PDB file of C-alpha atoms in Angstrom:
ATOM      1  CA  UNK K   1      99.657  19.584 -83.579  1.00 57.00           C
ATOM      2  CA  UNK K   2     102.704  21.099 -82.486  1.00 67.00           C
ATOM      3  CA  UNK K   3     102.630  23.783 -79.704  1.00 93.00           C
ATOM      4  CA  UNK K   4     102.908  25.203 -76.264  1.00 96.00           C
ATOM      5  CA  UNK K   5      99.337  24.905 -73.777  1.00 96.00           C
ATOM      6  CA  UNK K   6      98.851  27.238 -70.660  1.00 97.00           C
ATOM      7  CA  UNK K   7      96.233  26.191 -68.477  1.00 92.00           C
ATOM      8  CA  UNK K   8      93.766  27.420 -67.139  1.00 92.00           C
ATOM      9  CA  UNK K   9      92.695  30.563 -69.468  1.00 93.00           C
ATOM     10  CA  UNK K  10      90.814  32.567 -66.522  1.00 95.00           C
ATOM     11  CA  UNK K  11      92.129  31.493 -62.901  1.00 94.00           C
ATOM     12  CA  UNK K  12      90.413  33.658 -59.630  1.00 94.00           C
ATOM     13  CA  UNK K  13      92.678  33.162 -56.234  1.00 91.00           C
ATOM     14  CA  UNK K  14      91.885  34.694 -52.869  1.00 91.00           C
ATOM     15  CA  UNK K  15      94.126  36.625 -51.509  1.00 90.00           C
ATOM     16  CA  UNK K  16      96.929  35.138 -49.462  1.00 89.00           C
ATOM     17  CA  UNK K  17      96.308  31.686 -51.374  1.00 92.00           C
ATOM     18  CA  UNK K  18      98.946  29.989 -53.734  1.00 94.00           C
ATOM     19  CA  UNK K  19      98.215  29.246 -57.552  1.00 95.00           C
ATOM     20  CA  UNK K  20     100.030  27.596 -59.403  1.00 96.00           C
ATOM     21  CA  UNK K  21      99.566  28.160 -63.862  1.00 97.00           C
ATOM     22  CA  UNK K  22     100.627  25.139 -66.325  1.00 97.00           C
ATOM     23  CA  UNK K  23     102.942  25.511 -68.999  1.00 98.00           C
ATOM     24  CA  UNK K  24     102.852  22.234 -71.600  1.00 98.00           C
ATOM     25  CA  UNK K  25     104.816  22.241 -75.048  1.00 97.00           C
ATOM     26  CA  UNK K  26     105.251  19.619 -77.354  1.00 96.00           C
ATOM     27  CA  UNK K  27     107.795  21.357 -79.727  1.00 95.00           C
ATOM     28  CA  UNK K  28     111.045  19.746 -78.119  1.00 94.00           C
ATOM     29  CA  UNK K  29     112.355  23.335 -77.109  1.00 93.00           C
ATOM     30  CA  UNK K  30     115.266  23.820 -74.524  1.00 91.00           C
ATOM     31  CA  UNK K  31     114.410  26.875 -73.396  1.00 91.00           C
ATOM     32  CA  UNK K  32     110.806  28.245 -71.423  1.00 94.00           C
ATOM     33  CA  UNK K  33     109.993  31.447 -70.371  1.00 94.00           C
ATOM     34  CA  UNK K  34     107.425  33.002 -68.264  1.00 96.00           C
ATOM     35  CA  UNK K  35     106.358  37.085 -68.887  1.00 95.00           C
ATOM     36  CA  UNK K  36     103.953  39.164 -67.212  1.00 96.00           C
ATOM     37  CA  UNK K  37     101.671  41.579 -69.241  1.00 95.00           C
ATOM     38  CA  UNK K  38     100.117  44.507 -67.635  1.00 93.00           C
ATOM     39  CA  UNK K  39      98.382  46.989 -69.642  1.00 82.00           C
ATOM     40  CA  UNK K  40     100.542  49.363 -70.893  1.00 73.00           C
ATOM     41  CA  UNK K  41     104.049  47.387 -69.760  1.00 76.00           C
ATOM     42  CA  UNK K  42     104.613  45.447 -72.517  1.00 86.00           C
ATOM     43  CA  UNK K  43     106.179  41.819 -71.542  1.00 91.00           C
ATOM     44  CA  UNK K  44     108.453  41.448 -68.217  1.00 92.00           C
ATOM     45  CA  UNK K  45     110.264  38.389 -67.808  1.00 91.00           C
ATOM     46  CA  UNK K  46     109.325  36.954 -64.619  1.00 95.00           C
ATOM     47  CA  UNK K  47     112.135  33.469 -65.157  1.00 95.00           C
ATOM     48  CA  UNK K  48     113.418  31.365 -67.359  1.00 93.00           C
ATOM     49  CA  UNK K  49     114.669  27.967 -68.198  1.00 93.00           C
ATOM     50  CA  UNK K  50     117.744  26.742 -70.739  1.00 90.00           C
ATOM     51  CA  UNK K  51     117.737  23.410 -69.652  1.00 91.00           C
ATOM     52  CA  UNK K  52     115.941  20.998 -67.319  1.00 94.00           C
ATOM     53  CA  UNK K  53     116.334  21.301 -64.021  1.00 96.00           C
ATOM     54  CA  UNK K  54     117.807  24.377 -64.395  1.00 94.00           C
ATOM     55  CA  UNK K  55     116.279  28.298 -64.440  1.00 95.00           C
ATOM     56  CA  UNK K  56     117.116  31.788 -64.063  1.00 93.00           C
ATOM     57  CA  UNK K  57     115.123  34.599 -62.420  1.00 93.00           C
ATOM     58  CA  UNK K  58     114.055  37.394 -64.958  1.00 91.00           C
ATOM     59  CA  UNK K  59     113.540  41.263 -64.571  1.00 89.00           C
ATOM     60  CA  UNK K  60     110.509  40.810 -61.918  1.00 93.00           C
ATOM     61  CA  UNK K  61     110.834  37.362 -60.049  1.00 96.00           C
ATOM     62  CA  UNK K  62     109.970  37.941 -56.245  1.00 96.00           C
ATOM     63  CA  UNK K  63     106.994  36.705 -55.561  1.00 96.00           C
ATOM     64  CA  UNK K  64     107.108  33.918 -58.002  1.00 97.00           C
ATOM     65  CA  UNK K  65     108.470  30.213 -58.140  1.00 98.00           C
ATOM     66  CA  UNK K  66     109.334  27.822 -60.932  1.00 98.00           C
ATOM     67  CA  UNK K  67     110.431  24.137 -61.258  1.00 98.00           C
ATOM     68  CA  UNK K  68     111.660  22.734 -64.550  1.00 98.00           C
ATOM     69  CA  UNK K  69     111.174  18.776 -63.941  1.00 97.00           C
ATOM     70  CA  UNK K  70     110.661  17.620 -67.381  1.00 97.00           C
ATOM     71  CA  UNK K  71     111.684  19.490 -70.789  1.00 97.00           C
ATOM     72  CA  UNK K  72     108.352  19.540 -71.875  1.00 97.00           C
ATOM     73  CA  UNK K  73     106.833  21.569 -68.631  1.00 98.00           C
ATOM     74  CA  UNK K  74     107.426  24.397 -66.883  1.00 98.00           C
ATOM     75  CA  UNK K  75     105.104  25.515 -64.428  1.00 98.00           C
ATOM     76  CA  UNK K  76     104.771  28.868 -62.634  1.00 98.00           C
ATOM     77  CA  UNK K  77     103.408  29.582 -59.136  1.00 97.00           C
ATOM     78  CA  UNK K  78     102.280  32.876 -58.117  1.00 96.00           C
ATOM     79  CA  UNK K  79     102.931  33.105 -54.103  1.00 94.00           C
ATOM     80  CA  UNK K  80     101.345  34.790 -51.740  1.00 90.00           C
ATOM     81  CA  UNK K  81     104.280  37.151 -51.408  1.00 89.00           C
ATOM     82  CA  UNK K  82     103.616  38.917 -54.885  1.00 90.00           C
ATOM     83  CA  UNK K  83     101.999  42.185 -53.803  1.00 89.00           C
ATOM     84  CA  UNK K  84     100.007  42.823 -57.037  1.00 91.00           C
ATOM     85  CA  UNK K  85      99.296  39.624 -58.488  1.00 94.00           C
ATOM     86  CA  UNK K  86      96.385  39.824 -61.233  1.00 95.00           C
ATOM     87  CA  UNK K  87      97.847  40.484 -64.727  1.00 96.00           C
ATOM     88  CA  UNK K  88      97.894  38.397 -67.850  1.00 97.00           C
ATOM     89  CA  UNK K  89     100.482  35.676 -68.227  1.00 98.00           C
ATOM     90  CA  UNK K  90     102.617  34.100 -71.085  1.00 97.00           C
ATOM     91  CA  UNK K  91     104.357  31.266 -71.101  1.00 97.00           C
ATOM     92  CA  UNK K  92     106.746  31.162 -74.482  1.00 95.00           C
ATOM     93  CA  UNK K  93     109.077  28.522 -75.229  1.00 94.00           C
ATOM     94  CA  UNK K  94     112.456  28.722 -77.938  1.00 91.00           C
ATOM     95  CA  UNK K  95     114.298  26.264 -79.425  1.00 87.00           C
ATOM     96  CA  UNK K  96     117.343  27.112 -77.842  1.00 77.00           C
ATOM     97  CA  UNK K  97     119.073  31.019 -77.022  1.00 67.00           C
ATOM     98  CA  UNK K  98     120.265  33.287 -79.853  1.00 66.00           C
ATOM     99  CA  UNK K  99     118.292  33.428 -83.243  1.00 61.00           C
ATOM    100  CA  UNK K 100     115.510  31.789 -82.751  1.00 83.00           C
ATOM    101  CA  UNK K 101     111.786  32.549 -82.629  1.00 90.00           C
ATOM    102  CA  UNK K 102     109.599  32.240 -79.309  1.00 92.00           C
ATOM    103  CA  UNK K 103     106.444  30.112 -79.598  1.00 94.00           C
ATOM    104  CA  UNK K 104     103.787  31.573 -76.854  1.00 96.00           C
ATOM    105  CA  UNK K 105     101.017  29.968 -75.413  1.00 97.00           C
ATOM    106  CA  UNK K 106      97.363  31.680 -75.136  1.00 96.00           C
ATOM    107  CA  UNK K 107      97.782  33.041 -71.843  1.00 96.00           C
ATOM    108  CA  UNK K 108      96.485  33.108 -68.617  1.00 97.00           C
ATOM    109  CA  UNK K 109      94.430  35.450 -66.802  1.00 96.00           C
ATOM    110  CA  UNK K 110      95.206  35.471 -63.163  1.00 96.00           C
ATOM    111  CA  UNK K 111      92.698  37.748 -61.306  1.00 95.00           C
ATOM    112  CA  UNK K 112      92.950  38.713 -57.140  1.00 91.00           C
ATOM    113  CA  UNK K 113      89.225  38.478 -55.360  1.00 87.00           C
TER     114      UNK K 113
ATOM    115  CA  UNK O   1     120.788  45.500 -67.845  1.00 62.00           C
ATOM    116  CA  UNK O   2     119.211  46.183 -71.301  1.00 67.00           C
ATOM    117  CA  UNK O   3     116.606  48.193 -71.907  1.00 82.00           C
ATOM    118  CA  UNK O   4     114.764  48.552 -75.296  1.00 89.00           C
ATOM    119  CA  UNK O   5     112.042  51.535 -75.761  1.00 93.00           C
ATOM    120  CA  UNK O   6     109.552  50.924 -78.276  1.00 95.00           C
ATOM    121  CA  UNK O   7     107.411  54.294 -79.652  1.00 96.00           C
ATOM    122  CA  UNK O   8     104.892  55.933 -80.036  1.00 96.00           C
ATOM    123  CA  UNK O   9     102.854  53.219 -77.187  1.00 94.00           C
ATOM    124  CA  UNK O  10      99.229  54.482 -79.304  1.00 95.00           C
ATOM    125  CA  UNK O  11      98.958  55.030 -82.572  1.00 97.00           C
ATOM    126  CA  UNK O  12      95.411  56.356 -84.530  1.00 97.00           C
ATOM    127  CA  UNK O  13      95.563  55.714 -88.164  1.00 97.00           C
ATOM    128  CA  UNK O  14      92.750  55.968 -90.714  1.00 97.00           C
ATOM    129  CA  UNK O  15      92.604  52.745 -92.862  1.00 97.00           C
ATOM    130  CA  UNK O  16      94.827  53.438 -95.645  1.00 97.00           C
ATOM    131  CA  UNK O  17      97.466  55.696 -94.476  1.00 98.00           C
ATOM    132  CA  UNK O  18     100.987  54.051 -93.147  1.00 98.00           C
ATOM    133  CA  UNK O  19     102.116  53.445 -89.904  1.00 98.00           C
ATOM    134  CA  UNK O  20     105.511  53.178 -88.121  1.00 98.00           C
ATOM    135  CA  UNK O  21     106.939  51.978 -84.834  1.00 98.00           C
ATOM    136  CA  UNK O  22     110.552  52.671 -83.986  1.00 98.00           C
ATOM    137  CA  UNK O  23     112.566  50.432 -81.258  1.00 97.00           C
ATOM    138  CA  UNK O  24     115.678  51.877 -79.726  1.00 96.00           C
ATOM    139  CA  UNK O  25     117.902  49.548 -77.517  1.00 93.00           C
ATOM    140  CA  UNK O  26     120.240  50.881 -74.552  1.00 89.00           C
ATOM    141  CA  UNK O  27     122.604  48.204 -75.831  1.00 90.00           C
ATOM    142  CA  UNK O  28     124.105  46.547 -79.128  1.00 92.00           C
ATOM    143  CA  UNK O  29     121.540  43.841 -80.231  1.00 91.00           C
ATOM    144  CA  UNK O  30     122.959  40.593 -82.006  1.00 89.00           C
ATOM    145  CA  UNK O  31     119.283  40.098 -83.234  1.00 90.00           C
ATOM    146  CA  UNK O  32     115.996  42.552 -82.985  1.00 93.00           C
ATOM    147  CA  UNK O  33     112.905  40.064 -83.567  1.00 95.00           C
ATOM    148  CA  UNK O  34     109.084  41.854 -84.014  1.00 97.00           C
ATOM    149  CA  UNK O  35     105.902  39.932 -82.722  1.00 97.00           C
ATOM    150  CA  UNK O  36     102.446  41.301 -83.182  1.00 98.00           C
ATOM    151  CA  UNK O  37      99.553  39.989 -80.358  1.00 96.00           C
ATOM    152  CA  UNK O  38      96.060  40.957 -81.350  1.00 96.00           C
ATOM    153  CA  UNK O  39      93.284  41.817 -78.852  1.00 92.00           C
ATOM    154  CA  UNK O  40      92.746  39.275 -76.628  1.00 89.00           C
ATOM    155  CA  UNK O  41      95.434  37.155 -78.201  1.00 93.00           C
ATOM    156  CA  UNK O  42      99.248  35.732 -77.748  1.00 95.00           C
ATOM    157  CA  UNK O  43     102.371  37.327 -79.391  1.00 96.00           C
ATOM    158  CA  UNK O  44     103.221  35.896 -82.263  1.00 97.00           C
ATOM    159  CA  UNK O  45     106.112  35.775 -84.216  1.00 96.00           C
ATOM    160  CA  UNK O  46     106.677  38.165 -87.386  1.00 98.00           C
ATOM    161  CA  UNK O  47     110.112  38.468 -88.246  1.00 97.00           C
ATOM    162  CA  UNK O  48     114.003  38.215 -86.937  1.00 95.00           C
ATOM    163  CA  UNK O  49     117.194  40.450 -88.265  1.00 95.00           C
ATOM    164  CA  UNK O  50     120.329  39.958 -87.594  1.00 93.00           C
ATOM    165  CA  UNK O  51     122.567  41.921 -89.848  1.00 96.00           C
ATOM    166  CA  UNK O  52     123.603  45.670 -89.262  1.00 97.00           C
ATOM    167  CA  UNK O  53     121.387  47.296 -92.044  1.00 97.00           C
ATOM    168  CA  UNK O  54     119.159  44.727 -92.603  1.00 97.00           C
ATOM    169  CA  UNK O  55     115.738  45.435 -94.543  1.00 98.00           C
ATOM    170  CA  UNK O  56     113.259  42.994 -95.389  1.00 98.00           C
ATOM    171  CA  UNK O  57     109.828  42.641 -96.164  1.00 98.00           C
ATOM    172  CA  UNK O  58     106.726  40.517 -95.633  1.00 97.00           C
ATOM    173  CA  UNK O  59     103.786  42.267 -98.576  1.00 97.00           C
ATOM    174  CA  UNK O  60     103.455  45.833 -96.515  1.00 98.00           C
ATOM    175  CA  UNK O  61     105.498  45.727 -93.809  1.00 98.00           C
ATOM    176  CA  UNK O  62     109.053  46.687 -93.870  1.00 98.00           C
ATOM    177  CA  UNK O  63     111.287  46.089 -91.046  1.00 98.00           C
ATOM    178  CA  UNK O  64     114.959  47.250 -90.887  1.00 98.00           C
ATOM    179  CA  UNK O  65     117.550  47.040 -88.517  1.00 98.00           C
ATOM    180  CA  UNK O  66     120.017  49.908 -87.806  1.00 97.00           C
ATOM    181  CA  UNK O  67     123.259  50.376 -89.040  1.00 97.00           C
ATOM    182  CA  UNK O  68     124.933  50.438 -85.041  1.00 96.00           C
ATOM    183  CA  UNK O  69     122.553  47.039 -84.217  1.00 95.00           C
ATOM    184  CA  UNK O  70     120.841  49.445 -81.631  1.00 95.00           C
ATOM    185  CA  UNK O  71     117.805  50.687 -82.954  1.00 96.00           C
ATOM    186  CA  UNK O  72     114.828  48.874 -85.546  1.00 98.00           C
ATOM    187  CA  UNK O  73     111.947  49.466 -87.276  1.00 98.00           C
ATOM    188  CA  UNK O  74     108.660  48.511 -88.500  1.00 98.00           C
ATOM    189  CA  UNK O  75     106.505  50.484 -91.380  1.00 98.00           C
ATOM    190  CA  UNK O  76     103.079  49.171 -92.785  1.00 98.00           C
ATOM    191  CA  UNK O  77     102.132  50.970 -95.745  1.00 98.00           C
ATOM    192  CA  UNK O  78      98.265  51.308 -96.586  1.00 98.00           C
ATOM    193  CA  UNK O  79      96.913  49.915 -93.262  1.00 98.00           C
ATOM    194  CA  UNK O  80      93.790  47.431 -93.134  1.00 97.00           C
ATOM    195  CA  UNK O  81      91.719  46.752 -90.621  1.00 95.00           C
ATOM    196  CA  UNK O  82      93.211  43.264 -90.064  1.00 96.00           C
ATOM    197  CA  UNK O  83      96.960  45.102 -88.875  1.00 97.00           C
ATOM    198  CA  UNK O  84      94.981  45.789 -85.876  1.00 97.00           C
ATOM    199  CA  UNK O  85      97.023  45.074 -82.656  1.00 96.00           C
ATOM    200  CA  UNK O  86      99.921  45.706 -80.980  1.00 96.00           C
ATOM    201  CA  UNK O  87     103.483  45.312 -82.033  1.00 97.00           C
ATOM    202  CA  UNK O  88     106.430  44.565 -79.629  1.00 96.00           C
ATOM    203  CA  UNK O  89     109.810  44.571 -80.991  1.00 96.00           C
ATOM    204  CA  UNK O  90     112.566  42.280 -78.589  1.00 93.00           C
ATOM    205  CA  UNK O  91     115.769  42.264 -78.647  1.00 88.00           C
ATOM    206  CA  UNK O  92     118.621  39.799 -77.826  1.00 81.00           C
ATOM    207  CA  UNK O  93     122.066  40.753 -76.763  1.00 72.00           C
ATOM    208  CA  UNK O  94     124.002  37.809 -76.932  1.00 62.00           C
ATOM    209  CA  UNK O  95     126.732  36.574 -75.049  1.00 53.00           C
ATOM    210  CA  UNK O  96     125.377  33.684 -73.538  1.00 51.00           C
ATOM    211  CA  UNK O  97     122.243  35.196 -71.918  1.00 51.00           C
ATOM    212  CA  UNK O  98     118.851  34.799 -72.270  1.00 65.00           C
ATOM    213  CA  UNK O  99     116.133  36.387 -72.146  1.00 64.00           C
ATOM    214  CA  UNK O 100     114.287  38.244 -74.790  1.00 77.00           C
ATOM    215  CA  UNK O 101     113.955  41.777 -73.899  1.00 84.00           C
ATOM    216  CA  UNK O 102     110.815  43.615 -75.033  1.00 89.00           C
ATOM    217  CA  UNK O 103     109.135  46.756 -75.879  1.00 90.00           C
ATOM    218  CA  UNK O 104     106.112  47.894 -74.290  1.00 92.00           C
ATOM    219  CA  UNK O 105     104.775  47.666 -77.576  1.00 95.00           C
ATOM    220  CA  UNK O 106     103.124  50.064 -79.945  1.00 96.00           C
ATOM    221  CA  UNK O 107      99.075  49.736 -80.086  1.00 96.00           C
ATOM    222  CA  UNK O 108      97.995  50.484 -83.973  1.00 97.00           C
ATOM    223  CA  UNK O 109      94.078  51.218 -84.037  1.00 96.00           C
ATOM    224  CA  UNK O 110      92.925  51.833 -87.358  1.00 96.00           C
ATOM    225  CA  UNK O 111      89.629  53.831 -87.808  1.00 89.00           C
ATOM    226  CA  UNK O 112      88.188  53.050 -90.934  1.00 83.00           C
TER     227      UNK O 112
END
């Protein structure tokens, strides 16, 4: 099947630690994105990619690095220097800009302990 | 940069009556598209419109896009319990950048 894979689905990080969420689609898009949901914020785009090895910071990227090595991957690592990092995150992937719909993984559910 | 305010962000329904969420954009859209993401669940995609005026339909929900490309909206008539969710509208400005832009989403509950 066709599709876009986050992984993991629940992640726990200590504080001050690095983690770094996976972003797998098989749907020969150009274009990946990464959001951030927080209850009651709707979806802020944290970066995105057109093209490989090639990205763009979003509405909300400090704190946050991407790499865009191979079209099919696209993976996002929360630093330590994002001050509030536990929220749900998207990965979504589009065929290419304009007019097209974004596919969007299940998610992953970074938690702070 | 763009900014595109979705209301109401809750909305209490009884099962049966209608529902609508409005989307108003700071800027001219080229495209508005609407997603819905159940509980516990990813977005996923519902519909795209691109032309100034646009309605169309999918069974009970009706989505049209405004005359000025700025604003959009979604009506389900006769609610079930299966609309259940929230609904984000994003929309695209064109021009070579990138990026959907989305609502905070409207939250339907349906009490049956």
């Amino acid at each position: 099947d066709g599709g876009i894979t986050q992984s993991p689905k629940y992640l726990f990080r200590k504080e001050g630690q690095n983690v770094t969420l996976s972003c797998e689609q098989n749907l020969n898009h150009d274009a990946m994105y990464w959001y951030r949901q927080d209850p009651g914020q709707g979806l802020r785009l944290i970066y995105y990619s057109q093209i490989v090895n090639d990205f763009q910071k979003g509405d909300i990227a400090e704190g946050y690095s991407v790499s865009r090595e191979k079209k099919e991957s696209f993976p996002l690592t929360v630093t330590s220097a994002q001050k509030n990092p536990t929220a749900f995150y998207l990965c979504a992937s589009r065929r290419g800009p304009d007019h097209t719909e974004a596919f969007f993984g299940q998610g992953t559910r970074l938690t702070v302990v | 940069g763009q900014q595109v305010m979705q209301i109401p962000q809750y909305q209490h329904v009884q099962e049966g009556e209608d529902f609508t969420t409005y989307c108003n954009s700071s800027t001219t859209l080229s495209n508005i598209q609407w997603y819905k993401q159940r509980p516990g669940g990813h977005p996923v995609f519902l519909i795209q419109l691109v032309k100034s005026g646009e309605v169309k339909k999918q069974k009970r929900l009706t989505f049209q896009f405004g005359e000025a490309k700025k604003n959009s909206s979604l009506h389900i008539t006769a609610t079930q319990t299966t609309d259940v969710g929230t609904y984000f509208c994003a929309g695209h400005s064109g021009g070579g950048a990138d990026g959907l832009t989305f609502g905070k989403g409207t939250h339907l509950i349906i009490q049956p």
